[in-house]
XYZ file of C-alpha atoms in Angstrom:
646
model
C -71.384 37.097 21.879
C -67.993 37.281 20.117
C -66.651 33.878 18.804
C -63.331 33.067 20.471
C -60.491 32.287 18.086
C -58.904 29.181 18.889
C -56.622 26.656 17.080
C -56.820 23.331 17.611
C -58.708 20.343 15.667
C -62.325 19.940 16.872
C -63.315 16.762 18.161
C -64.853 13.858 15.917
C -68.546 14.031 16.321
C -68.243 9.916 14.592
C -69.342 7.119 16.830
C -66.527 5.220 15.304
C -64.488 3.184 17.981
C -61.712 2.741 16.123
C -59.503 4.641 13.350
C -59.418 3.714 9.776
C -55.785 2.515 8.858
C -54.186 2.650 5.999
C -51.912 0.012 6.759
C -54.327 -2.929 6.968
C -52.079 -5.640 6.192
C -49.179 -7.612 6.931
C -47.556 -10.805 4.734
C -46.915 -14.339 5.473
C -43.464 -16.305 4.560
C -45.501 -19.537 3.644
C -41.667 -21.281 3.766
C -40.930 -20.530 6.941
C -44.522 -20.066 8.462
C -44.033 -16.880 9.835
C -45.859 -13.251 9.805
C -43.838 -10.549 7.929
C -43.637 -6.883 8.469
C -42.978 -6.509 4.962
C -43.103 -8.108 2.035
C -39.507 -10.369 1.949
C -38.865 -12.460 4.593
C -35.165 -12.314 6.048
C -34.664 -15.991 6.608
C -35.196 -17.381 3.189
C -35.385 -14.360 0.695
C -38.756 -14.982 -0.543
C -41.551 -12.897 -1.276
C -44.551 -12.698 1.769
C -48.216 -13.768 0.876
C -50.221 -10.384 1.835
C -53.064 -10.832 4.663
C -55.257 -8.232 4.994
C -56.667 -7.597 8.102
C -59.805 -5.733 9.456
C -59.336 -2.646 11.095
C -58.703 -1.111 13.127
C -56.061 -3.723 11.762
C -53.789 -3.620 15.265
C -52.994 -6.995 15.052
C -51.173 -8.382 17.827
C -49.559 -11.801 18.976
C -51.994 -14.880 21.206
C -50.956 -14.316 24.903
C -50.440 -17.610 26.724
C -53.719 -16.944 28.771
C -55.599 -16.230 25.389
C -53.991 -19.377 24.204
C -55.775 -21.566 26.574
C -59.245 -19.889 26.303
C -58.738 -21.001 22.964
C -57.579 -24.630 23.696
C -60.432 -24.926 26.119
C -63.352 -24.082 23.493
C -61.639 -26.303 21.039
C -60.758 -29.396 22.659
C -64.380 -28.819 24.335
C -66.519 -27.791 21.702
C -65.001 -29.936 18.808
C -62.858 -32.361 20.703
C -59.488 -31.380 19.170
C -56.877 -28.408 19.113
C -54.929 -29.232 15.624
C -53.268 -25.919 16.211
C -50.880 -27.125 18.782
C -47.761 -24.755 19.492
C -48.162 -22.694 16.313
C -47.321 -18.881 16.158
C -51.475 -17.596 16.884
C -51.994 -14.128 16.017
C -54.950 -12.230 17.149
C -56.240 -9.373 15.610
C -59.031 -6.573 17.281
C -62.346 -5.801 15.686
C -65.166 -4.018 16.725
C -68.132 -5.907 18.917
C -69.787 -5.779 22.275
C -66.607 -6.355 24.117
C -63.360 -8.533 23.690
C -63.425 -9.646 20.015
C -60.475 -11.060 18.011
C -59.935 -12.682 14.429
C -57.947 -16.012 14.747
C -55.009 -15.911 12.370
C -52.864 -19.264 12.320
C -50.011 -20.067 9.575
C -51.073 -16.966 7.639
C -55.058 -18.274 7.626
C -58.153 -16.714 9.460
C -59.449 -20.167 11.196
C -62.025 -17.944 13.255
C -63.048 -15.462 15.548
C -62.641 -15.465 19.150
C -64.991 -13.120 21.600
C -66.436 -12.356 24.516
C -70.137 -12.984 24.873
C -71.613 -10.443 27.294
C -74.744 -12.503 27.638
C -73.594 -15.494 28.903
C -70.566 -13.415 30.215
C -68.200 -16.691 28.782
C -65.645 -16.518 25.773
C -67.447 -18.426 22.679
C -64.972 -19.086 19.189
C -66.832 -19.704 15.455
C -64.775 -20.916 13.274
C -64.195 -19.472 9.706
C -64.675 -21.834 6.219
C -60.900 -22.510 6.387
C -61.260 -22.985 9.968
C -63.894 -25.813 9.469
C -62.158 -27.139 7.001
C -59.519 -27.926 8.893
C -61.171 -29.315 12.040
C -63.396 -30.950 9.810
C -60.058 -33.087 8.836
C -59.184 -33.335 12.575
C -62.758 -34.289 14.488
C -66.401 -35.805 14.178
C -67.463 -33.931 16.991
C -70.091 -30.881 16.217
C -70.363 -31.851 12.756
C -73.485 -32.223 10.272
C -73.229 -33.910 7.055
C -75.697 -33.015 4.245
C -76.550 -34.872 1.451
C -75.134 -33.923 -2.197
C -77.069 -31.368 -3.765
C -77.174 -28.489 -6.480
C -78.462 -26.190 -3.883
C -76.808 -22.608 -2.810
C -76.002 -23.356 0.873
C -74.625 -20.519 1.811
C -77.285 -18.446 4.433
C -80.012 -21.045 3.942
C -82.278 -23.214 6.753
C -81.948 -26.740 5.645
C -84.284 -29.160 7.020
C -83.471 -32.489 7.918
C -84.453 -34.298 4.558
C -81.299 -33.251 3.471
C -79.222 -33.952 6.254
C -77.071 -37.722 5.639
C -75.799 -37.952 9.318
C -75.998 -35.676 12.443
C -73.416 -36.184 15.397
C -75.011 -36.739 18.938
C -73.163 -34.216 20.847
C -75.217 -31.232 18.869
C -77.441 -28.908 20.839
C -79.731 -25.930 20.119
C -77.827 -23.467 18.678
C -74.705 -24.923 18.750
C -71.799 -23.843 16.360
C -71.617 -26.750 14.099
C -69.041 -27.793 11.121
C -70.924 -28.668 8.015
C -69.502 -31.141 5.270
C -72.373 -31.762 1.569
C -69.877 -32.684 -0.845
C -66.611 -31.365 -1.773
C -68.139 -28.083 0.139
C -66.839 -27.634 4.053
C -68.219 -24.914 6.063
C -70.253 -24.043 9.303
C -73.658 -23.376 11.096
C -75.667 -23.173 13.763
C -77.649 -25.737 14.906
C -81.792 -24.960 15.649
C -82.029 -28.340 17.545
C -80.487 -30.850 19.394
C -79.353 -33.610 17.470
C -81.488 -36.278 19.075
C -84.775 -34.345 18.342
C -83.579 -33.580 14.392
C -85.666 -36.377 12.815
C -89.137 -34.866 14.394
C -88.537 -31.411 13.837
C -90.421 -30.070 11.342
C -89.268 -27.328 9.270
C -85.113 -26.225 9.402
C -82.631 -28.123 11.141
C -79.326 -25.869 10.312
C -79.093 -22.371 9.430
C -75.658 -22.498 6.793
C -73.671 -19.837 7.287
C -71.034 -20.366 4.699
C -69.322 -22.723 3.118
C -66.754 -22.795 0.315
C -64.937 -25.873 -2.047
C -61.571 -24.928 -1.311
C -59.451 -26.766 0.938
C -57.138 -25.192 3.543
C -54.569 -27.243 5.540
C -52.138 -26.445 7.983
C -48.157 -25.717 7.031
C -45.903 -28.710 8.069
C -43.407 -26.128 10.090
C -44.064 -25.093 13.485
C -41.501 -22.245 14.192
C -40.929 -20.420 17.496
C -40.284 -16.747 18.096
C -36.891 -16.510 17.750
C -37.802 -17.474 13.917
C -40.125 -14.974 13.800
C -38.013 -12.173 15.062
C -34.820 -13.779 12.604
C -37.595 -13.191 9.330
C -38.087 -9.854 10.572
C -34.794 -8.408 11.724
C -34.182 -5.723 9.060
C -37.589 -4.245 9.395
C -37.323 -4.579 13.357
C -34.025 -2.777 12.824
C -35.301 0.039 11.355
C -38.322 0.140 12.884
C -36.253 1.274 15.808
C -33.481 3.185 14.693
C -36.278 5.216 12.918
C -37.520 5.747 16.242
C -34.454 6.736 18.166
C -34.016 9.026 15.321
C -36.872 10.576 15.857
C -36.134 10.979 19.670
C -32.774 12.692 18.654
C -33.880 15.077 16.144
C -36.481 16.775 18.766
C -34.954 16.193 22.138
C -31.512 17.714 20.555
C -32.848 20.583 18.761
C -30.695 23.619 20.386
C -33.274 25.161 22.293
C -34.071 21.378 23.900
C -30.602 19.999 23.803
C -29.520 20.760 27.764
C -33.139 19.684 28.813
C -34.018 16.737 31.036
C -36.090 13.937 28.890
C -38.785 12.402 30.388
C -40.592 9.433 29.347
C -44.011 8.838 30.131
C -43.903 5.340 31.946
C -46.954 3.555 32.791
C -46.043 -0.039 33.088
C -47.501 -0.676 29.990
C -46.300 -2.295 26.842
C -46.048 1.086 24.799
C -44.298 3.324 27.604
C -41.636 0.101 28.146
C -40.643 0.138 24.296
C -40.690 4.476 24.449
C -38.603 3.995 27.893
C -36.064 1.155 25.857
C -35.465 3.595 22.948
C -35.465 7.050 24.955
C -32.679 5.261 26.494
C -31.305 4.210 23.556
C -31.384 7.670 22.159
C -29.710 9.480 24.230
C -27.499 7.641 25.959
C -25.367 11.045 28.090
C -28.808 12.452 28.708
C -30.441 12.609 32.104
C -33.918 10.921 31.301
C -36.271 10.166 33.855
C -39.386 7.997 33.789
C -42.941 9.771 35.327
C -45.515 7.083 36.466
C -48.713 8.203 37.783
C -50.079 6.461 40.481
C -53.654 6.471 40.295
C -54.213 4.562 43.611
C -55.922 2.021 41.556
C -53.644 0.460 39.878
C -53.213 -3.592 39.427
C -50.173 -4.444 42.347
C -48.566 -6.001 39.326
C -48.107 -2.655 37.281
C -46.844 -0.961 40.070
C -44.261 -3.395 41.290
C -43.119 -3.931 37.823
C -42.689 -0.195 36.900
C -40.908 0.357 40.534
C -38.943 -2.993 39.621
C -37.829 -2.027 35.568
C -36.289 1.693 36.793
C -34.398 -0.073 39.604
C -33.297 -2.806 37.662
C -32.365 -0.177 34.837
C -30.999 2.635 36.828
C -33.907 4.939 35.491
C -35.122 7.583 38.535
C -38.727 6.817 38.608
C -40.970 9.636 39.665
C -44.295 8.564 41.015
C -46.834 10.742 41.492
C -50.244 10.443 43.460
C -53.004 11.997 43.655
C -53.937 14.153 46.736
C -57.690 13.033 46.450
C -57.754 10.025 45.407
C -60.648 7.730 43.724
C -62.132 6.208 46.735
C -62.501 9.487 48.398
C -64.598 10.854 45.129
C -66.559 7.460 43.944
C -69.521 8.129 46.330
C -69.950 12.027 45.196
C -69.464 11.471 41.583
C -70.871 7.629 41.186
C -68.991 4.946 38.758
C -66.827 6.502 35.906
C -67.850 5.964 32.758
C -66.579 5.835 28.891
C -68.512 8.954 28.534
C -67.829 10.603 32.025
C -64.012 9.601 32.891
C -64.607 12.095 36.074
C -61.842 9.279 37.859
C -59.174 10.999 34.859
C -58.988 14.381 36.545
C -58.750 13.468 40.031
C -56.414 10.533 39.545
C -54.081 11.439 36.291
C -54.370 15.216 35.696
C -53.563 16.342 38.898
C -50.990 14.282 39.868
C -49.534 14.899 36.077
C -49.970 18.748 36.488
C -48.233 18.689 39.570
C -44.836 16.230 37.918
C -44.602 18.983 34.902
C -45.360 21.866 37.302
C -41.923 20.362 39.352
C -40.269 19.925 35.648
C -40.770 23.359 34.344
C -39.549 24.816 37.613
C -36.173 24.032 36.562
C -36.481 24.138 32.771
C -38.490 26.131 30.292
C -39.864 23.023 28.807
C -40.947 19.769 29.795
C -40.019 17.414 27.361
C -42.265 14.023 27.535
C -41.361 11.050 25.638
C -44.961 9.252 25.456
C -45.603 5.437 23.625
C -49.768 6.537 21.869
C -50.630 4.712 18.826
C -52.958 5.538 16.221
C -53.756 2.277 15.748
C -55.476 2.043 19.207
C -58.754 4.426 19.068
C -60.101 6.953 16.838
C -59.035 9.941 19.169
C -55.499 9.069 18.348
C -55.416 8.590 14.970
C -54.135 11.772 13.797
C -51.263 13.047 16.432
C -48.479 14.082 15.444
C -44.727 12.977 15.793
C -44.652 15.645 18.112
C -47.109 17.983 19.785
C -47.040 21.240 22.834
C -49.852 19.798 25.141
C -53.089 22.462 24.673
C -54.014 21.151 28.146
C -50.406 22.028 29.691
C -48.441 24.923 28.749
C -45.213 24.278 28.053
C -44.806 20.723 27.854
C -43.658 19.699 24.319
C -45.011 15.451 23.877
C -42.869 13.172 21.295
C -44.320 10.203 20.196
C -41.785 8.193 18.540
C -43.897 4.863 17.916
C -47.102 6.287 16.994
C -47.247 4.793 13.315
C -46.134 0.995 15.667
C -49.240 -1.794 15.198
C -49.481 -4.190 18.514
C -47.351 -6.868 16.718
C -44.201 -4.279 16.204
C -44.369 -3.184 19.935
C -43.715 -7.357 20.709
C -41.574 -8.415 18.207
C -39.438 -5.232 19.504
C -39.917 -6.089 23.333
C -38.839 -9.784 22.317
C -35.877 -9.005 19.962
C -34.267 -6.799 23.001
C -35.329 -9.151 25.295
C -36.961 -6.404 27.502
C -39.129 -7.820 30.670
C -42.530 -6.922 30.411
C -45.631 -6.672 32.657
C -46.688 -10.200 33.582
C -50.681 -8.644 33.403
C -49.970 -9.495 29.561
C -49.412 -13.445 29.747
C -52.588 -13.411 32.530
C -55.435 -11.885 29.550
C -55.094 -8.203 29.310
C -54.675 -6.568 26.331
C -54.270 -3.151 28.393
C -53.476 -2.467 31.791
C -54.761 0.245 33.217
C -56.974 0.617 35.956
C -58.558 -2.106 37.563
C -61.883 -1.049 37.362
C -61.583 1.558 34.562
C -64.951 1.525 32.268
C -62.615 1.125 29.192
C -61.725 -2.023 29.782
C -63.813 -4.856 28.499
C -66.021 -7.338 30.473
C -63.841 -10.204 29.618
C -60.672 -8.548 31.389
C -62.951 -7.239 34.463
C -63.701 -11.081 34.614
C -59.713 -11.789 35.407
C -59.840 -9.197 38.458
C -62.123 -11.729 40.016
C -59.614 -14.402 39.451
C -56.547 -12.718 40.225
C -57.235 -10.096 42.583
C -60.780 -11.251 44.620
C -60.422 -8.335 47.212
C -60.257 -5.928 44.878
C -62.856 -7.106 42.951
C -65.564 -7.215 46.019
C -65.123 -4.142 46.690
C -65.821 -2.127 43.355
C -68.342 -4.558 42.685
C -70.303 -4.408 46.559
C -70.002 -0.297 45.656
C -71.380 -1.113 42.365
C -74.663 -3.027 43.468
C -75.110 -0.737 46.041
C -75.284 2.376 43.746
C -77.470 -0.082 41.652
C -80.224 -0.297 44.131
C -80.140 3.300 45.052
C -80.388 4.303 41.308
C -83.283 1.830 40.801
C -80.788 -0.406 38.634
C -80.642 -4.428 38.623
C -77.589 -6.650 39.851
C -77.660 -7.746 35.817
C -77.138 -4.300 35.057
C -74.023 -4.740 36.411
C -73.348 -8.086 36.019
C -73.231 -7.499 32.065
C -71.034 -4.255 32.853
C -73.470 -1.617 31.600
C -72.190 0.684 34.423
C -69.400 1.618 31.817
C -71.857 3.420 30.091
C -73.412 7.234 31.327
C -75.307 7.520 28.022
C -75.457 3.507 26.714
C -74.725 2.953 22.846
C -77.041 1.601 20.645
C -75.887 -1.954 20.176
C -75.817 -1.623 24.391
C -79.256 -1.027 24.425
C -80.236 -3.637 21.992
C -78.744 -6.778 24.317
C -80.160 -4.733 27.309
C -83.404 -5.251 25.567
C -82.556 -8.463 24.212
C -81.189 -9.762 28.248
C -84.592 -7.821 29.684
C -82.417 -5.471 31.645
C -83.710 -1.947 32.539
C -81.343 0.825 31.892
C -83.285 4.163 32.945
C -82.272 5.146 36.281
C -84.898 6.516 38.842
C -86.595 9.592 37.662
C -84.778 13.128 38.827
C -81.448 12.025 39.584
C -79.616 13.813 36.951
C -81.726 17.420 36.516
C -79.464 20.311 34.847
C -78.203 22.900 36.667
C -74.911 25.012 37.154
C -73.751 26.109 40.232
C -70.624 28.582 40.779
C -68.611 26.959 43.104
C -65.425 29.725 42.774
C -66.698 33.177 41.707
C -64.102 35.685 39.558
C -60.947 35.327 41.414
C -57.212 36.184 40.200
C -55.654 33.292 38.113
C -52.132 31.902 39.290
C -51.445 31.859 35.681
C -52.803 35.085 34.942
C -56.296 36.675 34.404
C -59.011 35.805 35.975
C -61.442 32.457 36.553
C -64.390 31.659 37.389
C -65.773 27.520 38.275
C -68.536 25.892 38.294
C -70.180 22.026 38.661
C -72.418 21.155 36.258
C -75.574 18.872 37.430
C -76.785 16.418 35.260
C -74.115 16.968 32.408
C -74.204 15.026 29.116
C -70.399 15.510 27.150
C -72.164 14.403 24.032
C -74.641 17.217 24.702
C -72.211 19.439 24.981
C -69.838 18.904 22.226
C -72.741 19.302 20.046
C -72.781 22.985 21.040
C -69.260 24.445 21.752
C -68.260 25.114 18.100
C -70.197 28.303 18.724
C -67.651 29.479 21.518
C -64.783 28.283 19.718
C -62.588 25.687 18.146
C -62.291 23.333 20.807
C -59.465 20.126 21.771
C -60.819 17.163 23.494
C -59.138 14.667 25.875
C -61.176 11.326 26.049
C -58.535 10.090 28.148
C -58.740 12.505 30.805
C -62.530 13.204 29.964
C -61.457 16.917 29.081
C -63.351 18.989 26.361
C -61.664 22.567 25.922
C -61.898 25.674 24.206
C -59.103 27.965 23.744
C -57.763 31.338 22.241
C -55.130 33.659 23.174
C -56.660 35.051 25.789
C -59.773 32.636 27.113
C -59.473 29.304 28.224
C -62.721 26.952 28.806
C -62.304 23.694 29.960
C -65.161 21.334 31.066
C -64.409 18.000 32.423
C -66.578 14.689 32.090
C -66.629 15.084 36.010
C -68.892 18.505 35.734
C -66.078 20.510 36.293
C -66.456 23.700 34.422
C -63.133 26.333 34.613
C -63.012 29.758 32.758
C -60.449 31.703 32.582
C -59.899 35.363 30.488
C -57.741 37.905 30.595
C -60.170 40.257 32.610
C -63.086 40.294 35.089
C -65.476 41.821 32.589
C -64.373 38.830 29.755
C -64.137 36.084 32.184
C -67.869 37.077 32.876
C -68.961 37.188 29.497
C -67.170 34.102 28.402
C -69.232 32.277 31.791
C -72.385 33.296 30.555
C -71.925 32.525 27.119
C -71.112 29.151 28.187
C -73.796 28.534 30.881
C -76.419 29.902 27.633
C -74.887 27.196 25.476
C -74.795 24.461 28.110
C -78.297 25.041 28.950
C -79.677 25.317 25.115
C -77.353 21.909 24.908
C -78.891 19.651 28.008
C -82.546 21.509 27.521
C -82.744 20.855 23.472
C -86.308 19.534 22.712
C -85.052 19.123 18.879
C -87.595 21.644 17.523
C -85.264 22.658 14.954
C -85.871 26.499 14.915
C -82.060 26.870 15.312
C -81.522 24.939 11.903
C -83.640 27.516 9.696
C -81.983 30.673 11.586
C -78.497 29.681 10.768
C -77.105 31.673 7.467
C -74.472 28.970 7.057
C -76.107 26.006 7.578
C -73.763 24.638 10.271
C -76.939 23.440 12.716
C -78.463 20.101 12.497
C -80.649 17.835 14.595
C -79.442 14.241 16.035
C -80.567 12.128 18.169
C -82.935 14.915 19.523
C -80.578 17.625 20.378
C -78.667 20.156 18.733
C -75.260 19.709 16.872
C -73.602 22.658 15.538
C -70.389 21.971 13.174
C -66.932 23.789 12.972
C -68.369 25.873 9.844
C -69.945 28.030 12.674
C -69.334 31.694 12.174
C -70.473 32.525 15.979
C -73.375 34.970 14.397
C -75.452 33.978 17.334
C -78.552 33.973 15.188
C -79.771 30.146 16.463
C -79.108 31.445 20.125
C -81.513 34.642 19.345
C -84.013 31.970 17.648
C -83.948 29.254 20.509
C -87.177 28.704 22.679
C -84.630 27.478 25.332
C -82.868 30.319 25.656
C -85.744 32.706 25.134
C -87.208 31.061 28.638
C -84.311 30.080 30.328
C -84.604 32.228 33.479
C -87.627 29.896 33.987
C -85.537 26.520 33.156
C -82.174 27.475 34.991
């Protein structure tokens, strides 16, 4: 087996959601009470106090439906909402589903999430957050006596507690006052039993002497984007320049420009400056229409181009999800099968139209590092490994969430109302990438839609052995669940093993060597019971490979082989000859079967001369230090039975 030169970056093995970022920060003008994008603020001249944020740090600002949640737990849980029509900020980090940090007049006063076990939005305050409700309410609140002790993390019993409000209740987020010290907790009892329980009362989970209050100025928008104009300036131009430099380079410069449009907050602000850019250029917007779509996105992207005199070309699929759903079951994080039905093809087929009347398909597209680990590291502009001859630009991929608004509000630019309702994307309806807390909001806004992915859900449920809560608690996102999954399945009492022999390996030729439209010759296949985790582990010895976790594509390329294996089960090889194109298959089946079969015996790991073989998880990873000696493969028990296992 000869390894197959490719180029390309191979895919992060990390379990990391989200990138690192270097810029993990903005400032706050504490004169005019507004976030800065850099350090001076525009209004008044004067230097920013610097906020650093967690990452992935893609902070972004409180939608008016996120506003409410928030008003609701506060006025409910402590009785007050001092924060009133303050500029709220929200910013992402990781945790079971929708999670935010609370950032109000350049302070963290909490966190905001999703809780999939009770399936409700909770909020916890931080110490500056107590401390300010604590000045604001009596509700929720525990008062201990004065004492020398180190509060933080302890269990205080209730000798020490001076007075206990009624309205506390088992494990209840409570606001904690001993002293000059203001913090928070969480209740072990309800407040009328206290006095008779014996041992700890409270669990402390910090609190802290210093005293946080909110700024006197409430300012609106407009004085945030005013503070930030320069920066917002440049932010764009810097854009547009990047736009012109590509799109006119001479070999580009008669070219259509398209822009990749899909109703979303990032393709609207690529659309505004495309325009911007090249304002005697014929630029077009493609939206794919993945026949499950909110009605919202696709009357607003129809409604935008109309209103802005941009030809919209929408594409659908010819087979679209519904007609797939019961073959393939739900989509999943980890098996995005719905991708290649519902956005490749119909994409594909758009380019295919483009290139028929230019060399080059030139795609104007809004990704952001800051929004998952698989896009941290493109480029400013990149030829698409998965379609020849389109060349992507990504002017806004260094943007955070808050620079996409303040640049949709400075120009004024209408936006998808899905935003103001509580989603932070909007993508498919029922995509498995979305979180819990937005699938929640399809029941509220769209009901019909709702009851019927979720009647298909229970029913492949009870034919896979699998509980309504398995569903309820959206587990179905998951082919292979994560760890901290598994831990609130256990934790809920939730079984998450389907019934036995559903999902046996096997690969089945469903197109044998045939002549390639694009030259050469293929060969496909479906793959049965087919792990992408599995498999990634194993197809450095084939090649360098390129993965799409958007459209659930893993491929591995050279000059003259192609293989690309799709979340779905798809398998597609492709080689310059019959002979190769036979090879290659095999090759691929061999490693796909050592991959799915692996019973973590770790022969392979002593066999390889560069030590580019280890064991996780139980099955076989091989790193891009593979030579492609083939040693492991000669060592493997798998292999060395596998007429009797495939």
């Amino acid at each position: 087996m000869s390894r197959m030169a490719g180029k390309g970056h191979a895919p992060k093995k990390s379990v990391q959601r989200y990138a690192s970022n270097e810029k993990d920060y903005i400032f706050w003008c504490e004169e005019c009470n507004v976030p800065l994008l850099e350090k001076d603020c525009n209004t008044c001249g004067r230097e920013g106090k610097r906020i650093d944020l967690s990452q992935p740090a893609d902070v972004r600002f409180c939608s008016p439906y996120e506003r409410s949640v928030l008003y609701d737990l506060l006025t409910g849980t402590f009785g007050c909402d001092p924060l009133g029509e303050r500029i709220v900020l929200l910013n992402k980090i990781p945790g079971d589903d929708k999670t935010d940090e609370v950032i109000v007049d350049g302070l963290l006063f909490g966190t905001l999430r999703f809780d999939i076990q009770n399936m409700d939005y909770v909020f916890e305050p931080s110490v500056d957050g107590a401390n300010i409700l604590l000045g604001h309410t009596v509700h929720k609140t525990l008062i201990l006596k004065r004492n020398s002790r180190h509060l933080n993390g302890k269990k205080v019993n209730y000798d020490l507690v001076e007075s206990i409000s009624s309205d506390i209740l088992e494990g209840d987020v409570i606001l904690v006052r001993s002293g000059n010290l203001t913090g928070f907790g969480i209740s072990y009892c309800d407040a009328k039993d206290a006095s008779s329980v014996e041992g700890p009362v409270l669990r402390v989970r910090r609190t802290d002497s210093r005293h946080a209050s909110l700024n006197r100025k409430v300012p609106a928008m407009d004085d945030v984007i005013a503070a930030n104009l320069p920066y917002i300036r440049t932010m764009g131009k810097n854009a547009i320049n990047t736009i012109k430099g590509i799109a006119n380079q001479k070999e580009y410069k008669k070219l259509p420009v398209n822009v990749s449009f899909s109703g979303g907050k990032d393709s609207l602000v690529v659309l505004d400056l495309t325009l911007s850019a090249l304002k005697n250029r014929e630029v077009r917007a493609f939206f794919l229409n993945t026949g499950i779509e909110f009605p919202e996105t696709v009357e607003f992207a129809r409604k935008y181009c109309r209103d802005n005199g941009v030809e919209l070309i929408e594409k659908k699929a010819v087979s679209d999800f519904w007609d797939n759903v019961d073959t393939f079951g739900p989509p999943a994080k980890d098996f995005r099968w719905c991708c290649k039905i519902c956005k490749l093809a119909p994409a594909n087929t758009a380019i295919e139209e483009c290139l028929e009347k230019a060399p080059t398909c030139i795609t104007v597209d809004g990704k952001r590092r800051y929004e998952s680990f698989s896009r941290a590291n493109i480029s400013t502009s990149e030829k698409n490994p998965f379609v020849p001859g389109q060349l992507n630009i990504f002017p806004i991929k260094d943007w955070k969430a808050i620079e996409v608004w303040l640049y949709i509000y400075w120009r004024e630019l209408e936006y998808n109302p899905l935003y103001d309702m509580g989603f932070e994307r909007v993508g498919c309806y029922l995509c498995p990438a979305a979180l819990s807390a937005e699938y929640q909001r399809l029941r509220v806004l769209h009901p019909e839609l709702y009851e019927r992915w979720e009647s298909f859900l229970l029913q492949w449920a009870e034919e896979n052995g699998l509980s309504e809560e398995f569903i309820r608690h959206g587990l179905w996102r998951w082919k292979e669940l994560p760890p901290k999954m598994l831990k609130l399945s256990e934790e809920i009492g939730i079984r998450t093993s389907a019934k036995a022999g559903t999902s046996s390996f096997s690969i089945n030729i469903t197109s044998g060597i045939s002549p390639c439209k694009a030259g050469g010759y293929s060969i496909e296949a479906s793959i049965h019971g087919f792990s992408m985790k599995r498999t990634m582990g194993v197809m450095n010895i084939i090649g360098k490979m390129v993965l799409s976790e958007e459209l659930g594509l893993l491929m591995v390329r050279s000059d003259t082989s192609t293989v690309k294996i799709f979340s779905s089960g798809s398998l597609v090889v492709n080689s310059e000859g019959k002979e190769s194109a036979d090879q290659l298959f095999n090759d691929v089946s061999r490693q796909l079967l050592k991959a799915h079969r692996c019973t973590g015996c770790g022969i392979c790991i002593k066999a390889c001369p560069v030590n580019a073989i280890d064991v996780r998880d139980g099955y076989v990873h091989v790193s891009d230090s593979c030579i492609g000696c083939g040693k492991c493969d000669d060592a493997c028990v798998v292999l060395k039975y596998k007429d009797k296992l495939a």
